[in-house]
Coordinates of C-alpha atoms and ligand atoms in Angstrom, one line a residue:
Chain A
X1422 CA 15.2 -34.9 5.4
X1423 CA 15.2 -32.7 8.4
X1424 CA 13.5 -29.4 8.2
X1425 CA 16.5 -27.3 8.8
X1426 CA 18.5 -28.8 6.0
X1427 CA 15.7 -28.8 3.4
X1428 CA 17.0 -25.4 2.2
X1429 CA 20.1 -23.5 2.6
X1430 CA 23.2 -25.3 4.0
X1431 CA 25.2 -22.2 5.0
X1432 CA 26.2 -22.0 8.6
X1433 CA 24.2 -19.7 10.8
X1434 CA 26.0 -16.7 12.1
X1435 CA 24.7 -14.6 14.8
X1436 CA 25.7 -11.6 16.7
X1437 CA 23.8 -9.6 19.2
X1438 CA 23.9 -5.8 19.3
X1439 CA 23.2 -4.2 22.7
X1440 CA 20.2 -2.2 23.7
X1441 CA 16.9 -2.2 21.8
X1442 CA 17.6 -4.4 18.8
X1443 CA 19.2 -7.6 17.8
X1444 CA 21.4 -7.7 14.8
X1445 CA 23.0 -10.4 12.7
X1446 CA 26.2 -9.4 11.0
X1447 CA 27.5 -11.1 7.9
X1448 CA 30.4 -13.4 8.7
X1449 CA 33.6 -12.1 7.2
X1450 CA 34.4 -15.3 5.4
X1451 CA 30.9 -15.6 3.9
X1452 CA 29.2 -12.6 2.4
X1453 CA 25.8 -14.2 2.8
X1454 CA 23.9 -13.3 6.0
X1455 CA 22.0 -16.3 7.3
X1456 CA 19.7 -16.3 10.2
X1457 CA 18.4 -19.1 12.3
X1458 CA 14.6 -18.6 12.8
X1459 CA 11.6 -20.4 14.1
X1460 CA 8.3 -20.2 12.2
X1461 CA 4.9 -21.3 13.3
X1462 CA 3.3 -22.8 10.2
X1463 CA 0.0 -24.6 10.3
X1464 CA 0.3 -25.0 14.0
X1465 CA 3.8 -26.6 13.9
X1466 CA 7.1 -25.0 15.0
X1467 CA 9.6 -25.1 12.1
X1468 CA 13.2 -24.3 12.8
X1469 CA 15.3 -23.3 9.8
X1470 CA 18.2 -21.3 8.6
X1471 CA 17.5 -18.8 5.9
X1472 CA 19.4 -16.2 3.9
X1473 CA 17.9 -12.9 5.0
X1474 CA 16.7 -12.3 1.5
X1475 CA 14.3 -15.3 1.5
X1476 CA 10.7 -14.3 1.0
X1477 CA 8.1 -16.0 3.1
X1478 CA 6.8 -17.6 -0.1
X1479 CA 10.2 -19.2 -1.0
X1480 CA 10.6 -20.3 2.6
X1481 CA 7.3 -22.1 2.5
X1482 CA 7.8 -23.7 -0.9
X1483 CA 11.6 -24.4 -1.0
X1484 CA 12.6 -24.8 2.6
X1485 CA 9.4 -26.3 4.2
X1486 CA 8.3 -28.1 1.1
X1487 CA 4.8 -26.6 1.4
X1488 CA 4.2 -26.2 -2.3
X1489 CA 0.5 -25.5 -2.1
X1490 CA 1.2 -21.8 -1.9
X1491 CA 1.9 -20.7 -5.5
X1492 CA 4.3 -18.2 -7.1
X1493 CA 2.6 -16.3 -9.9
X1494 CA 4.3 -12.9 -10.3
X1495 CA 6.5 -12.7 -7.2
X1496 CA 5.7 -8.9 -7.1
X1497 CA 2.4 -8.5 -5.3
X1498 CA 0.4 -8.4 -8.5
X1499 CA -1.5 -11.7 -8.7
X1500 CA -2.5 -13.1 -5.3
X1501 CA -1.3 -16.7 -5.9
X1502 CA 1.0 -16.6 -2.9
X1503 CA -1.8 -15.5 -0.4
X1504 CA -1.4 -17.0 3.1
X1505 CA -2.8 -16.0 6.5
X1506 CA -0.6 -14.5 9.1
X1507 CA -2.2 -14.0 12.5
X1508 CA -5.5 -14.5 10.8
X1509 CA -5.0 -11.8 8.1
X1510 CA -4.5 -12.5 4.4
X1511 CA -1.2 -11.2 3.0
X1512 CA 1.0 -11.9 -0.1
X1513 CA 3.9 -14.1 1.0
X1514 CA 6.1 -13.0 -2.0
X1515 CA 6.4 -9.4 -0.6
X1516 CA 7.5 -10.2 2.9
X1517 CA 10.7 -11.7 4.4
X1518 CA 10.7 -15.0 6.4
X1519 CA 12.9 -13.3 9.0
X1520 CA 10.1 -10.8 9.7
X1521 CA 7.7 -13.6 10.8
X1522 CA 9.1 -15.1 14.0
X1523 CA 6.3 -15.7 16.5
X1524 CA 3.6 -15.1 13.9
X1525 CA 1.0 -17.8 13.2
X1526 CA 1.2 -18.7 9.5
X1527 CA -1.6 -20.7 7.9
X1528 CA -1.2 -22.0 4.3
X1529 CA -3.6 -24.0 2.2
X1530 CA -2.1 -27.2 3.6
X1531 CA -3.3 -26.0 7.0
X1532 CA -6.9 -25.2 5.9
X1533 CA -8.2 -28.7 5.7
X1534 CA -7.5 -32.0 4.1
X1535 CA -9.3 -34.6 1.9
X1536 CA -12.2 -35.8 4.0
X1537 CA -12.1 -32.8 6.3
X1538 CA -12.2 -29.8 4.0
X1539 CA -12.5 -26.2 5.2
X1540 CA -16.0 -24.9 4.3
X1541 CA -14.4 -22.6 1.7
X1542 CA -12.5 -25.5 0.2
X1543 CA -15.7 -27.5 0.1
X1544 CA -17.6 -24.7 -1.6
X1545 CA -15.0 -24.3 -4.3
X1546 CA -15.4 -28.0 -5.1
X1547 CA -19.2 -27.8 -5.0
X1548 CA -19.4 -24.7 -7.1
X1549 CA -16.6 -25.6 -9.6
X1550 CA -14.6 -22.6 -8.5
X1551 CA -11.5 -23.4 -10.5
X1552 CA -10.2 -24.6 -13.8
X1553 CA -6.4 -25.2 -13.8
X1554 CA -6.3 -24.7 -10.1
X1555 CA -3.1 -22.6 -10.0
X1556 CA -4.7 -19.6 -8.3
X1557 CA -6.9 -21.7 -6.1
X1558 CA -4.9 -22.0 -2.9
X1559 CA -4.4 -18.2 -2.9
X1560 CA -8.1 -17.7 -3.7
X1561 CA -9.1 -19.9 -0.8
X1562 CA -6.8 -18.3 1.7
X1563 CA -7.8 -15.0 0.5
X1564 CA -11.5 -15.8 0.8
X1565 CA -11.1 -17.1 4.4
X1566 CA -9.2 -13.8 5.3
X1567 CA -11.8 -11.7 3.5
X1568 CA -14.7 -13.4 5.3
X1569 CA -13.1 -12.5 8.6
X1570 CA -12.7 -8.9 7.4
X1571 CA -16.5 -8.9 6.6
X1572 CA -17.2 -10.2 10.1
X1573 CA -15.1 -7.4 11.5
X1574 CA -17.2 -5.0 9.6
X1575 CA -14.4 -3.6 7.3
X1576 CA -15.6 -1.3 4.4
X1577 CA -14.4 -1.8 0.9
X1578 CA -14.3 0.3 -2.3
X1579 CA -17.7 -1.3 -3.3
X1580 CA -19.3 0.0 -0.1
X1581 CA -21.6 2.9 -1.0
X1582 CA -21.3 4.8 2.3
X1583 CA -18.3 3.8 4.3
X1584 CA -19.6 5.8 7.3
X1585 CA -22.6 3.6 7.9
X1586 CA -22.3 -0.1 8.8
X1587 CA -23.4 -2.8 8.5
X1588 CA -22.4 -3.9 5.1
X1589 CA -24.0 -6.8 3.2
X1590 CA -21.8 -9.2 1.3
X1591 CA -23.3 -8.6 -2.2
X1592 CA -21.7 -10.1 -5.3
X1593 CA -20.2 -6.6 -6.0
X1594 CA -18.6 -6.6 -2.6
X1595 CA -17.3 -10.1 -3.1
X1596 CA -15.7 -9.2 -6.5
X1597 CA -14.2 -6.0 -5.1
X1598 CA -12.8 -7.7 -1.9
X1599 CA -11.4 -10.6 -4.0
X1600 CA -9.7 -8.3 -6.6
X1601 CA -6.3 -9.0 -5.2
X1602 CA -6.5 -12.6 -6.6
X1603 CA -6.2 -12.9 -10.3
X1604 CA -7.5 -16.0 -12.1
X1605 CA -5.8 -16.6 -15.5
X1606 CA -8.6 -19.1 -16.3
X1607 CA -11.3 -16.5 -15.4
X1608 CA -13.1 -18.9 -13.1
X1609 CA -14.5 -15.7 -11.5
X1610 CA -18.3 -16.4 -11.6
X1611 CA -17.9 -19.7 -9.8
X1612 CA -15.4 -18.3 -7.3
X1613 CA -17.9 -15.6 -6.4
X1614 CA -20.7 -18.3 -6.2
X1615 CA -18.5 -20.4 -3.9
X1616 CA -17.9 -17.5 -1.6
X1617 CA -21.6 -16.6 -1.6
X1618 CA -22.5 -20.2 -0.7
X1619 CA -20.1 -20.1 2.3
X1620 CA -21.3 -16.7 3.5
X1621 CA -25.0 -17.6 3.2
X1622 CA -24.4 -20.9 5.1
X1623 CA -22.9 -19.1 8.0
X1624 CA -24.7 -17.8 11.1
X1625 CA -25.2 -14.1 11.5
Chain B
X260 CA 18.4 -9.2 -4.7
X261 CA 21.6 -7.9 -3.1
X262 CA 22.5 -9.4 0.2
X263 CA 21.8 -7.5 3.4
X264 CA 21.9 -7.9 7.2
X265 CA 18.7 -7.6 9.2
X266 CA 17.7 -6.4 12.6
X267 CA 14.4 -5.9 14.3
X268 CA 13.9 -2.6 16.2
X269 CA 11.9 -2.7 19.4
X270 CA 11.5 1.0 20.0
X271 CA 11.5 4.2 17.9
X272 CA 14.8 5.5 19.4
X273 CA 16.5 2.3 18.8
X274 CA 15.2 2.3 15.2
X275 CA 16.6 5.7 14.3
X276 CA 19.9 4.9 15.9
X277 CA 20.1 1.6 14.0
X278 CA 19.3 3.2 10.6
X279 CA 22.1 5.7 10.9
X280 CA 24.7 3.2 9.6
X281 CA 25.6 3.5 5.9
X282 CA 23.4 1.6 3.5
X283 CA 20.7 1.0 6.1
X284 CA 17.0 1.4 5.3
X285 CA 13.8 0.9 7.3
X286 CA 11.5 -1.9 6.3
X287 CA 7.8 -1.7 7.3
X288 CA 5.2 -3.7 5.4
X289 CA 7.8 -4.3 2.8
X290 CA 5.3 -4.2 -0.1
X291 CA 7.1 -1.5 -2.0
X292 CA 10.7 -1.9 -0.7
X293 CA 11.0 -5.6 -1.4
X294 CA 9.4 -5.3 -4.8
X295 CA 12.2 -2.8 -5.7
X296 CA 14.9 -4.8 -4.0
X297 CA 14.1 -7.8 -6.0
X298 CA 14.8 -5.7 -9.1
X299 CA 17.9 -4.1 -7.5
X300 CA 16.4 -0.7 -7.9
X301 CA 16.8 -0.4 -4.1
X302 CA 20.0 -2.0 -2.8
X303 CA 20.2 -1.5 1.0
X304 CA 23.0 -3.4 2.8
X305 CA 21.2 -3.4 6.1
X306 CA 17.5 -3.5 6.9
X307 CA 16.0 -2.2 10.2
X308 CA 12.6 -3.8 10.6
X309 CA 10.2 -1.3 12.2
X310 CA 7.1 -3.3 11.5
X311 CA 6.6 -4.3 15.2
X312 CA 7.2 -0.9 16.7
X313 CA 4.4 0.0 19.0
X314 CA 3.2 2.8 16.7
X315 CA -0.1 1.2 15.7
X316 CA -2.5 3.2 17.7
X317 CA -5.1 5.6 16.4
X318 CA -5.9 8.0 19.1
X319 CA -8.2 11.0 19.6
X320 CA -6.5 14.3 20.4
X321 CA -7.8 16.9 22.8
X322 CA -8.5 19.4 20.0
X323 CA -10.8 17.0 18.3
X324 CA -8.3 15.7 15.8
X325 CA -6.9 12.2 15.3
X326 CA -3.4 10.8 15.5
X327 CA -2.6 7.7 13.4
X328 CA 0.6 5.8 14.3
X329 CA 3.0 5.2 11.4
X330 CA 2.7 1.4 11.9
X331 CA -1.1 1.4 11.7
X332 CA -1.9 -0.7 8.6
X333 CA -3.9 0.7 5.7
X334 CA -6.6 -1.8 6.6
X335 CA -6.9 -0.8 10.2
X336 CA -6.9 2.9 9.4
X337 CA -9.6 2.5 6.7
X338 CA -11.8 0.4 9.1
X339 CA -11.4 2.6 12.2
X340 CA -14.8 3.9 13.2
X341 CA -13.6 7.5 13.8
X342 CA -11.9 7.6 10.5
X343 CA -15.0 6.3 8.7
X344 CA -17.2 8.8 10.5
X345 CA -15.2 11.9 10.6
X346 CA -12.6 11.5 7.8
X347 CA -14.5 9.3 5.2
X348 CA -12.4 10.7 2.4
X349 CA -9.4 8.9 4.0
X350 CA -11.2 5.6 4.2
X351 CA -12.5 6.0 0.6
X352 CA -8.9 6.7 -0.6
X353 CA -7.4 3.8 1.3
X354 CA -9.9 1.2 0.1
X355 CA -9.5 2.4 -3.4
X356 CA -5.8 1.5 -3.2
X357 CA -4.0 -1.7 -3.9
X358 CA -5.7 -5.0 -2.7
X359 CA -7.0 -6.4 0.6
X360 CA -3.7 -8.4 1.0
X361 CA -1.5 -5.4 0.4
X362 CA -3.5 -3.1 2.7
X363 CA -3.1 -5.7 5.4
X364 CA 0.7 -5.2 5.3
X365 CA 1.0 -1.6 4.0
X366 CA 1.7 0.9 6.8
X367 CA 0.9 4.6 6.9
X368 CA 4.6 5.5 6.9
X369 CA 5.4 3.2 4.0
X370 CA 2.4 4.4 2.0
X371 CA 3.6 8.0 2.2
X372 CA 7.1 6.9 1.1
X373 CA 6.2 4.5 -1.6
X374 CA 8.1 5.3 -4.8
X375 CA 6.8 6.0 -8.3
X376 CA 5.4 3.4 -10.6
X377 CA 7.2 4.9 -13.7
X378 CA 8.2 1.7 -15.7
X379 CA 11.6 3.2 -16.5
X380 CA 12.3 3.6 -12.8
X381 CA 11.8 -0.1 -12.5
X382 CA 13.9 -1.0 -15.5
X383 CA 17.5 -0.8 -14.5
X384 CA 18.5 -1.0 -18.2
X385 CA 16.8 2.3 -18.9
X386 CA 18.1 5.8 -18.2
X387 CA 16.3 7.4 -15.2
X388 CA 17.3 10.5 -13.3
X389 CA 15.4 9.4 -10.2
X390 CA 17.1 6.0 -9.9
X391 CA 20.4 7.0 -11.3
X392 CA 20.9 10.8 -11.2
X393 CA 22.3 12.2 -14.5
X394 CA 21.3 9.2 -16.6
X395 CA 18.4 11.1 -18.3
X396 CA 14.7 10.6 -18.3
X397 CA 13.4 7.8 -20.5
X398 CA 9.8 8.8 -20.0
X399 CA 10.2 12.2 -21.8
X400 CA 10.0 11.1 -25.4
X401 CA 9.2 7.6 -24.3
X402 CA 6.0 5.9 -23.3
X403 CA 4.5 8.3 -20.7
X404 CA 0.8 7.5 -20.5
X405 CA 0.8 7.4 -16.7
X406 CA 3.1 10.3 -16.2
X407 CA 2.6 13.8 -14.6
X408 CA 1.0 16.8 -16.1
X409 CA 1.7 19.4 -13.3
X410 CA 4.8 20.5 -11.5
X411 CA 7.0 18.5 -13.9
X412 CA 10.6 19.3 -14.8
X413 CA 12.9 18.4 -17.7
X414 CA 14.6 15.9 -15.4
X415 CA 11.5 13.8 -14.4
X416 CA 7.8 13.6 -15.1
X417 CA 7.0 10.8 -12.6
X418 CA 3.9 10.8 -10.4
X419 CA 3.5 9.9 -6.7
X420 CA 1.2 6.9 -6.7
X421 CA -0.4 7.1 -3.2
X422 CA -4.2 7.4 -2.9
X423 CA -4.0 7.9 0.9
X424 CA -1.7 10.9 0.6
X425 CA -4.2 12.7 -1.6
X426 CA -6.9 12.4 1.0
X427 CA -4.5 13.5 3.7
X428 CA -3.7 16.5 1.6
X429 CA -7.3 17.8 1.7
X430 CA -7.5 16.9 5.4
X431 CA -4.4 19.2 6.0
X432 CA -2.6 16.4 7.8
X433 CA 0.8 16.8 9.5
X434 CA 3.5 14.2 9.3
X435 CA 5.3 13.5 12.6
X436 CA 9.0 12.8 12.3
X437 CA 11.7 11.5 14.6
X438 CA 15.3 12.3 13.9
X439 CA 18.4 10.2 14.7
X440 CA 19.3 12.7 17.5
X441 CA 16.0 12.0 19.1
X442 CA 14.4 15.4 18.1
X443 CA 10.9 15.4 16.8
X444 CA 9.2 17.7 14.3
X445 CA 6.0 18.0 12.2
X446 CA 5.7 18.8 8.5
X447 CA 2.5 19.5 6.7
X448 CA 1.8 16.7 4.3
X449 CA 1.6 19.3 1.4
X450 CA 5.2 20.2 2.2
X451 CA 6.4 16.7 2.8
X452 CA 6.8 15.5 -0.8
X453 CA 8.9 17.6 -3.2
X454 CA 8.6 18.5 -6.9
X455 CA 11.2 16.8 -9.1
X456 CA 13.2 19.9 -10.1
X457 CA 16.8 19.0 -10.9
X458 CA 16.9 16.4 -8.1
X459 CA 14.1 13.9 -8.7
X460 CA 15.9 11.3 -6.6
X461 CA 15.2 13.5 -3.6
X462 CA 11.5 12.9 -3.1
X463 CA 10.6 14.3 0.3
X464 CA 11.9 16.7 3.0
X465 CA 12.8 13.7 5.2
X466 CA 16.4 14.0 6.5
X467 CA 18.6 10.9 6.2
X468 CA 17.7 8.5 8.9
X469 CA 14.6 10.4 9.9
X470 CA 11.5 8.2 10.7
X471 CA 7.8 8.8 10.3
X472 CA 6.2 8.1 13.6
X473 CA 2.7 9.2 12.9
X474 CA 0.2 11.4 11.0
X475 CA -1.9 14.0 12.8
X476 CA -5.3 14.9 11.3
X477 CA -6.7 18.2 12.5
X478 CA -10.4 18.2 13.4
X479 CA -12.5 17.6 10.3
X480 CA -13.6 20.6 8.3
X481 CA -17.3 21.1 7.6
X482 CA -18.7 19.8 4.3
X483 CA -19.0 16.6 2.4
X484 CA -15.8 14.5 1.7
X485 CA -15.4 12.5 -1.5
X486 CA -12.5 10.6 -3.1
X487 CA -12.9 9.5 -6.7
X488 CA -10.3 7.4 -8.5
X489 CA -10.2 6.8 -12.3
X490 CA -8.1 3.9 -13.5
X491 CA -7.7 1.4 -16.3
X492 CA -9.5 -1.4 -14.4
X493 CA -12.1 -1.3 -11.7
X494 CA -9.9 -2.5 -8.8
X495 CA -6.3 -3.4 -7.8
X496 CA -4.9 -0.7 -10.1
X497 CA -3.2 2.7 -9.6
X498 CA -4.9 5.9 -10.4
X499 CA -4.7 7.6 -13.8
X500 CA -6.3 10.6 -12.1
X501 CA -7.9 10.9 -8.7
X502 CA -9.6 13.7 -6.9
X503 CA -10.3 14.4 -3.2
X504 CA -12.7 17.2 -2.3
X505 CA -14.3 18.6 0.8
X506 CA -17.1 20.9 0.0
X507 CA -19.6 22.8 2.1
X508 CA -22.5 24.8 0.7
X509 CA -24.9 27.3 2.1
X510 CA -28.2 27.9 0.3
X511 CA -26.7 27.1 -3.0
X512 CA -23.4 28.9 -2.6
X513 CA -20.1 27.1 -1.9
X514 CA -19.0 28.3 1.5
X515 CA -15.8 26.4 1.7
X516 CA -13.9 24.0 -0.7
X517 CA -10.7 22.0 -0.6
X518 CA -9.5 20.0 -3.6
X519 CA -6.5 17.8 -4.4
X520 CA -5.5 15.6 -7.3
X521 CA -3.6 12.3 -7.4
X522 CA -1.8 10.7 -10.4
X523 CA -1.0 14.1 -11.9
X524 CA 2.2 15.2 -10.2
X525 CA 5.3 14.2 -8.3
X526 CA 3.4 14.8 -5.1
X527 CA -0.3 14.9 -4.1
X528 CA -1.5 18.0 -5.8
X529 CA -3.5 20.5 -3.8
X530 CA -5.2 23.0 -6.1
X531 CA -5.5 26.3 -4.4
X532 CA -6.5 27.7 -7.8
X533 CA -9.5 25.5 -7.9
X534 CA -10.4 26.2 -4.3
X535 CA -10.3 30.0 -5.0
X536 CA -12.6 29.6 -8.0
X537 CA -15.1 27.6 -6.0
X538 CA -15.4 29.5 -2.6
X539 CA -18.2 32.0 -2.6
X540 CA -19.5 31.0 -6.0
X541 CA -22.8 29.1 -6.8
X542 CA -22.8 25.4 -6.5
X543 CA -23.3 24.9 -10.2
X544 CA -21.6 23.2 -13.2
X545 CA -20.3 26.5 -14.6
X546 CA -18.4 27.1 -11.3
X547 CA -17.0 23.6 -11.4
X548 CA -15.8 24.0 -15.0
X549 CA -14.2 27.3 -14.0
X550 CA -12.4 25.6 -11.1
X551 CA -11.3 22.7 -13.4
X552 CA -9.9 25.3 -15.9
X553 CA -8.1 27.0 -13.1
X554 CA -6.7 23.8 -11.7
X555 CA -5.3 22.7 -15.1
X556 CA -4.1 26.1 -16.4
X557 CA -0.4 25.1 -16.1
X558 CA -0.8 21.5 -17.1
X559 CA 1.5 20.1 -19.8
X560 CA 1.1 16.8 -21.5
X561 CA 4.0 14.8 -23.1
X562 CA 2.0 13.0 -25.7
X563 CA 0.6 9.8 -24.3
X564 CA -0.6 11.5 -21.1
X565 CA -2.3 14.5 -22.8
X566 CA -5.7 12.9 -22.1
X567 CA -5.1 13.3 -18.4
X568 CA -5.6 17.0 -18.6
X569 CA -9.2 16.7 -19.7
X570 CA -9.7 13.6 -17.5
X571 CA -8.7 15.6 -14.5
X572 CA -11.0 18.5 -15.3
X573 CA -13.9 16.2 -15.8
X574 CA -13.2 14.1 -12.7
X575 CA -13.0 17.2 -10.6
X576 CA -16.4 18.6 -12.0
X577 CA -18.2 15.3 -11.4
X578 CA -16.8 14.9 -7.9
X579 CA -17.7 18.5 -7.0
X580 CA -21.2 18.0 -8.4
X581 CA -21.7 14.9 -6.3
X582 CA -20.3 16.5 -3.2
X583 CA -22.5 19.7 -3.5
X584 CA -25.6 17.7 -4.2
X585 CA -25.0 15.6 -1.1
X586 CA -24.4 18.6 1.1
X587 CA -27.6 20.3 -0.1
X588 CA -29.5 17.1 0.5
X589 CA -28.1 16.6 3.9
Ligands
FAD1054 C1 0.4 -4.5 -7.1 C2 0.4 -3.3 -6.2 C3 -0.7 -2.4 -6.4 C4 -0.7 -1.3 -5.6 N1 -1.7 -0.4 -5.8 C5 -1.7 0.8 -5.0 C6 -2.7 1.7 -5.2 O1 -3.7 1.5 -6.0 N2 -2.7 2.9 -4.5 C7 -1.8 3.1 -3.6 O2 -1.8 4.1 -2.9 N3 -0.8 2.2 -3.4 C8 -0.8 1.1 -4.1 N4 0.3 0.2 -3.9 C9 1.4 0.5 -3.1 C10 1.2 0.2 -1.6 O3 0.2 1.1 -1.0 C11 2.6 0.5 -1.0 O4 3.5 -0.6 -1.4 C12 2.5 0.5 0.6 O5 1.7 1.5 1.0 C13 3.9 0.7 1.1 O6 3.8 0.5 2.6 P1 4.8 -0.5 3.3 O7 4.5 -0.4 4.8 O8 4.7 -1.9 2.7 O9 6.2 0.1 2.9 P2 7.6 -0.5 2.8 O10 7.7 -1.2 1.4 O11 8.1 -1.3 3.9 O12 8.5 0.8 2.7 C14 8.4 1.8 1.6 C15 9.5 2.8 1.9 O13 9.2 3.6 3.0 C16 10.2 3.5 4.0 N5 9.6 3.6 5.3 C17 8.5 2.8 5.6 N6 8.0 3.2 6.8 C18 8.8 4.2 7.2 C19 8.8 5.1 8.4 N7 7.9 4.9 9.3 N8 9.7 6.1 8.4 C20 10.6 6.3 7.5 N9 10.6 5.5 6.4 C21 9.8 4.5 6.2 C22 11.1 2.3 3.7 O14 12.4 2.5 4.0 C23 10.9 2.3 2.1 O15 11.8 3.1 1.5 C24 0.3 -1.0 -4.6 C25 1.4 -1.9 -4.5 C26 1.4 -3.1 -5.3 C27 2.5 -4.0 -5.1
SF4_1055 S1 9.9 10.1 -15.2 FE1 11.3 10.2 -13.5 S2 11.2 8.1 -12.7 FE2 10.5 8.0 -14.8 S3 12.3 7.7 -16.2 FE3 12.0 9.9 -16.0 S4 13.4 10.4 -14.3 FE4 13.0 8.2 -14.1
FES1056 S1 3.2 -14.3 -6.3 FE1 2.7 -13.0 -4.7 S2 1.2 -11.7 -5.6 FE2 1.8 -12.9 -7.3
FES1057 S1 -8.2 -21.7 -12.0 FE1 -6.5 -21.4 -13.5 S2 -5.7 -19.5 -12.8 FE2 -7.5 -19.6 -11.6

């Protein structure tokens, strides 16, 4: 199956408005606006046609068949759909695929693979950081993004004095910074342990 | 979700021109708009994507203030060294809101314009004057635990959910706007959001098609800045009540005070009554109690949210005590 036909089969329609923006008008004979876009996912260019309404989450799962990213709530309330966009963690359910051309998208499939796990993946295995595993891809992507935020010196709600860096990654900080990822199995203690293992094993 | 056409704006003028067509709306981080579009509470027929506009800078102003571009993310704003040092109440409010993932997408403009979390507003089967003018208010006489206690009307008792806007209120921020005709204006953040009155569907003084381009913070006032948020769970939850204060003391007397509440009204609620009861009075619990009484004098509960009145009083007292203690110590 080719990438472009994995999802919608509607014909692409495009029109270009002059000046400072490009627009796609719905075709008269078909009420559904479809856009041809190119996404960079896990280092690969993926060309596809999507209904403008398609969330990044549905695009990854249904069009690109990258089903590692999970749908929990579809409303920004659980974190299961967390992916990295340009190195930052976001919820893929509350963003549109058409908004992400030229962005670098990394999903759990791009983190590592059996035999060559990302350190955060390895730590989740080592520390038993999951039970059913449904929230895990989101937890791992979120943890990777969160550790980069720590490296950048970002404060959190657990930071006693936001005006005075540096901030140490205490368990309280880990819990607060990971609060955007709900685990229905409540594997939280081992998720915190896994992240602590990774942060302690890193230089600096 | 209803079908829509999409375009990406590359400059601010182009964006306001593009949004002038009927049914068009801006999309920024999308974290509130897409949530509501999925439920068909919002039904734009055209989206103008402003998320890549070059409005992300945070820059120092000649007068000592700071200008934050409308497209600066909530994360970048909270982490900015100048914000953390000179406007810590803003960082505290931002990091108390939503989650890391949401703050990475949420923009300053979108945060100001996020809509209420009233569950009846989200439920298209329920009557709601804000969503569907004239259809009644299901929260009055319904389940109204999270609803407003100040500035309410018989048409709507919804609250504005932003934490950021409460901090900006005590900082006396100005919202910068660009109109479709290219004209710019500034509005004080206190005047930006409206009370519900008879028209709860009109939430701000924004004109149709007008875009937020930035927020200007005047030079920081003297005193200790604190944001305190009270909620049902410790993180990733909206405020039941929140308080932002900036308090300066001089040998045991409060020399200046600003106070605002979140979670209690249709807009971030600055309490000039509390401020008047504080300024010139001893930095002591009796003063804080008097200020809390003054702040809640006109508060009205609707049953489930009655507890918010006492919660707001206590939250204010505790936050003031903490702020005054710190200024004396420092
Ligand atoms: C689960 C969850 C929990 C949350 N918890 C909190 C919380 O605790 N505290 C809190 O404060 N917030 C919270 N939020 C809300 C979050 O802060 C907002 O969704 C976010 O700030 C909106 O910003 P955005 O850029 O994504 O806006 P969008 O969703 O893109 O836009 C929102 C609205 O603003 C308009 N708009 C956007 N930018 C502009 C502009 N520059 N000019 C004119 N119009 C514009 C859009 O047309 C739209 O109507 C939460 C959200 C979720 C989903
Ligand atoms: S409180 Fe306001 S938003 Fe909620 S149901 Fe009533 S009118 Fe609608
Ligand atoms: S599926 Fe995106 S946050 Fe739940
Ligand atoms: S491991 Fe089951 S939801 Fe987290």
